[in-house]
Amino acid sequence: MIYLTRYLLRHHIRSQKYFAPVIFYIIAMLLIYSYKPNPIADSYSVTAMLLFLAAAWLGVMVMNTEPAKQYQLLVLHTGSRRKVVTSQLICAWIMQFLLTAITVLYPVFAGMFERQPTGEEWMMTWLGHLGLSLLGLGISVFFQKSYIPLLSRSMPALIIVLLLSFIQGSLSERLPESLEWLGRILPPAFYLVREMMLFDESKMDSFVSVMLWTVLYALGLLIIHVWLSGRRDLRS
């Protein structure tokens, strides 16, 4: 598994398909920190929201890197489709973790905040960014070529789901009572970003509960994807 993940990571870096989402995210982050001092909670909540979008985009790129024939060879060599899929997810998660580390550490070492983050703010920042990047990855796996062959169809559909996950709070208020359940089944990105933005006013318990729900939601999506990969040939 380690050698397979290392191979996929090298292959994806050489393919340069990561370039567009990574550059998009880094430029957006640098624009946010183009002036100082910045408020800690507000700045980190905005970068977490952007990281959620970039993680979903990066996830689709990682899942689509391997051509169908090469994917089949990997399955033959490893003897399991689920091993290949799990290694793809680990590969994507490593890249997203590096983006998270850059996001959290850059403004602190560059002196972009009015003060140093407290211990609780550090915890909120790391968990919030990692949770939203994991959620973005969990959503993105269902928009790869295995499920939607044409990129021209999968990307617009992915963007719609990502946008709906950000407006589900106001969407639930506008829906009739019989359809309010639709707001509850959407990815909980809105609620986690809101908890990060209001961290100075809210309690740590409230943030942790939303954080756990986000992680469980993302892990549920990833487990379903791995299970489906073992049920059929996703590249056929």
XYZ file of C-alpha atoms in Angstrom, residues 11-125:
115
model
C 2.620 9.984 -11.091
C 0.116 12.660 -10.192
C 2.828 15.253 -9.544
C 4.447 14.471 -12.917
C 1.063 14.768 -14.657
C 0.789 18.371 -13.344
C -2.995 18.023 -13.066
C -2.707 19.368 -9.547
C -1.361 22.666 -10.865
C -4.660 24.482 -11.553
C -6.433 23.810 -8.211
C -3.274 24.377 -6.159
C -2.385 27.661 -7.895
C -6.011 28.815 -7.687
C -6.043 28.207 -3.963
C -2.621 29.708 -3.164
C -3.353 32.892 -5.142
C -6.730 33.265 -3.403
C -5.068 32.763 0.000
C -2.362 35.331 -0.749
C -5.031 37.855 -1.801
C -6.777 37.383 1.546
C -3.500 38.090 3.349
C -2.502 40.966 1.074
C -2.938 43.390 3.976
C -2.460 43.241 7.737
C -3.435 42.944 10.526
C -6.160 40.350 9.806
C -8.762 38.973 12.241
C -7.876 35.349 13.062
C -11.258 33.609 13.061
C -12.647 35.486 10.046
C -9.516 34.942 7.941
C -9.227 31.243 8.748
C -12.937 30.636 8.063
C -12.583 32.166 4.589
C -9.471 30.115 3.762
C -11.222 26.975 5.056
C -14.119 27.665 2.687
C -11.716 28.115 -0.233
C -9.796 24.985 0.762
C -13.068 23.030 0.666
C -13.515 24.075 -2.993
C -9.869 23.444 -3.895
C -9.877 20.033 -2.155
C -12.904 18.927 -4.185
C -11.275 20.111 -7.422
C -7.966 18.457 -6.517
C -9.784 15.253 -5.567
C -11.386 14.978 -9.017
C -8.001 15.559 -10.669
C -6.312 12.839 -8.579
C -9.093 10.302 -9.256
C -8.950 10.980 -13.005
C -5.161 10.911 -13.389
C -4.803 7.208 -14.168
C -5.896 6.179 -17.714
C -8.306 3.223 -17.805
C -5.702 0.697 -19.063
C -3.112 1.791 -16.505
C -5.739 1.586 -13.792
C -6.520 -2.003 -14.789
C -2.802 -2.893 -14.647
C -2.595 -1.475 -11.123
C -5.585 -3.603 -10.110
C -3.948 -6.715 -11.580
C -0.631 -6.054 -9.798
C -2.206 -5.262 -6.421
C -4.970 -7.855 -6.707
C -7.642 -5.519 -5.364
C -9.547 -2.548 -6.728
C -10.143 -1.321 -3.208
C -6.385 -1.109 -2.548
C -5.951 1.109 -5.611
C -8.898 3.307 -4.653
C -7.703 3.597 -1.038
C -4.220 4.581 -2.235
C -5.766 7.247 -4.478
C -7.617 8.673 -1.488
C -4.446 8.682 0.651
C -2.561 10.386 -2.185
C -5.213 13.121 -2.423
C -5.321 13.507 1.362
C -1.521 13.981 1.565
C -1.689 16.827 -0.951
C -4.601 18.415 0.878
C -2.782 18.131 4.204
C 0.173 20.031 2.720
C -2.206 22.783 1.567
C -3.715 22.878 5.061
C -0.271 23.205 6.659
C 0.613 26.098 4.334
C -2.719 27.780 5.056
C -2.424 27.521 8.830
C 1.258 28.345 9.210
C 1.831 31.025 6.548
C -0.145 33.908 8.161
C 1.358 33.189 11.582
C 5.000 33.126 10.447
C 4.416 36.031 8.047
C 2.975 38.119 10.895
C -0.344 38.749 9.143
C -2.461 38.631 12.317
C -2.953 41.277 14.953
C -1.795 38.765 17.609
C -0.728 35.128 17.978
C -3.580 32.530 17.904
C -4.549 30.999 21.243
C -4.463 27.235 21.861
C -8.197 26.884 21.148
C -7.864 28.914 17.960
C -5.005 26.671 16.821
C -7.170 23.605 17.433
C -10.160 25.167 15.667
C -8.021 26.150 12.692
